[in-house]
Amino acid sequence: MSKSNTPNTQSIAQSTEPTIKPTKPTIHSHSLEAIRHYLHQYPELSGQETETADYIAEQLQSLAPDQLIRGLGGTGVAAIFDSGKAGKTLLFRCELDALPIQSIHDKPYRSTRAGIAHQCGHDGHMAIILGLAQAIANSRPKRGRVVILFQPAEETGEGARAVVNDPQFSQIAPDESFALHNLPQQPLGEVIIRAGTFNCASRGLLIRLKGRTAHAAYPETGISPQLALAELLQAFSELPEQLKQEQSENEHGLIMVTVVHCDMGEATFGTSPADACLMVTLRTETDAAMQLLADASVALVNATATKYHLQSRVEWSDIFDASVNDEGCVKQVIDAAETHGHHVRVIDKPFRWSEDFGAISAVSRGAMFAFGAGEDCPQIHNPDYVFADELITQGRDIFFEIYRQLL
Ligand SMILES: [Zn+2]
Ligand SMILES: [Zn+2]
């Protein structure tokens, strides 16, 4: 789940000497929980997951897949189990990356790296998918193929897109793709899903305004971004409503803008400022609405800068497409979850947070579901969040059931 789209990261300096001696567990001799705890001790940031990828590749290789692909979209790893017979290609995906957060839980397996931790539970998702790979290795597909994908850099929104754009992805070409994300504050093991948009599209817009400094006694001799910044702060809060009125009602669902940061001039009383910076996060239910909102935002910045004789520049980052669930794949998830006795809750609106699985479900049919992590579990990205180990075998069993029914 993307960091820019969940409430915030705290950083607390603390010594993180491991209290247990690290041993490298293997899929053949250790439990999936032990593997999760090992991964938790050695977290790596988005795009830098080299050790994690090496470890995962080693474990997958020991399961003798028909093909192992490395370096997908950076550090991504995929194992393919191929029946050699015609049939669908199914893909199950998880994420390799951790977050720049100092965890504060007191588990013996806490992160050994200061300021980096698996505070989104991707270590748990990896244990689930590794367990699934093991189950599939012991019960190989009778037709079609199954792909086990460990993608890099989910938190920045770059990983899944990089995987899909990697030339090696043509060897994968899934027909149907599945993923889950654990979700705190929901009943443990509850499966939450819907057809259509499951996670909203979002993107970050950074705006720079440039004028000219002046002596604070003679501000009229410079060009201050003050009024432009004030106008933009107001205008961005009104933009979603304006767009909804211009477009027919409810055509695009949710459209929102969150002002996340602004900054102007230097902290000195003698100078009238030249520079201002404003950061906003745009969020919509559909990719089409995102295009409208992005275009309207840039037009607003340009018009405001021109009005106040400022130069302006915009930069985009953390770009997530909407993650859209296919109706048939959603039904598969529901059937598999109910087979294993999980309560399934079908929601009527998408989650506002973003997930880069949207890049994968854009090139195949797909479904992502949220997996309740317990009502008392702190929110992901919080420093005291801990992944619920009970979900590991439960998640593996739901995915295996989907596999069993489809291949
Ligand atoms: Zn996540
Ligand atoms: Zn996250």
Coordinates of N, CA and C in Angstrom, one line a residue, residues 2 12 42 44 63 73 160-161 183 186 214 234 236 251 253 258 269-270 341 343 358 370 377 407:
S2 N 0.6 2.2 -0.8 CA 1.5 3.3 -1.0 C 1.6 4.2 0.2
I12 N 11.3 7.4 14.9 CA 11.7 7.5 16.3 C 13.1 6.9 16.4
Y42 N 15.5 -8.0 8.0 CA 16.4 -7.4 6.9 C 15.6 -6.6 5.9
E44 N 14.4 -3.8 3.2 CA 15.1 -2.9 2.2 C 14.1 -2.0 1.6
L63 N 12.5 -24.9 -5.1 CA 11.2 -25.6 -5.4 C 11.2 -26.1 -6.8
G73 N 11.8 -5.6 -13.8 CA 11.4 -4.2 -13.4 C 12.4 -3.7 -12.3
A160 N 5.2 -2.1 -10.0 CA 4.4 -3.0 -10.9 C 4.5 -2.5 -12.3
R161 N 4.5 -1.1 -12.5 CA 4.6 -0.6 -13.8 C 5.9 -1.0 -14.5
L183 N -5.2 -5.7 6.0 CA -5.9 -4.4 6.4 C -6.2 -4.3 7.9
Q186 N -9.8 -4.2 10.9 CA -10.9 -5.0 10.3 C -10.8 -6.4 11.0
A214 N 13.3 40.8 -2.9 CA 13.4 42.3 -2.7 C 13.7 42.5 -1.3
Q234 N -6.5 28.0 -1.9 CA -8.0 28.1 -2.0 C -8.5 27.4 -3.2
F236 N -7.3 25.0 -5.0 CA -7.2 23.5 -5.0 C -8.3 22.9 -4.1
E251 N -20.5 10.8 -12.6 CA -20.0 10.1 -13.7 C -18.6 9.5 -13.4
G253 N -17.3 9.3 -10.0 CA -17.1 8.9 -8.6 C -16.2 9.9 -7.9
T258 N -5.7 16.7 -1.9 CA -5.2 17.0 -0.5 C -4.0 17.8 -0.6
F269 N 13.5 38.2 8.3 CA 12.6 39.3 8.2 C 13.0 40.4 7.2
G270 N 14.2 40.2 6.7 CA 14.7 41.3 5.8 C 14.4 41.1 4.3
G341 N -14.0 -20.9 4.8 CA -14.7 -20.4 6.0 C -14.5 -19.0 6.4
H343 N -15.3 -15.0 6.4 CA -16.4 -14.1 6.1 C -16.0 -13.1 5.0
G358 N -2.8 -2.1 -9.8 CA -3.6 -1.6 -10.9 C -2.8 -1.7 -12.2
A370 N -8.7 -7.1 0.2 CA -8.1 -6.7 1.5 C -8.4 -7.8 2.5
C377 N -5.3 -4.3 15.5 CA -4.0 -4.1 14.9 C -3.8 -2.6 14.5
L407 N -6.8 -24.2 -12.4 CA -5.9 -25.0 -13.2 C -6.0 -26.5 -12.8

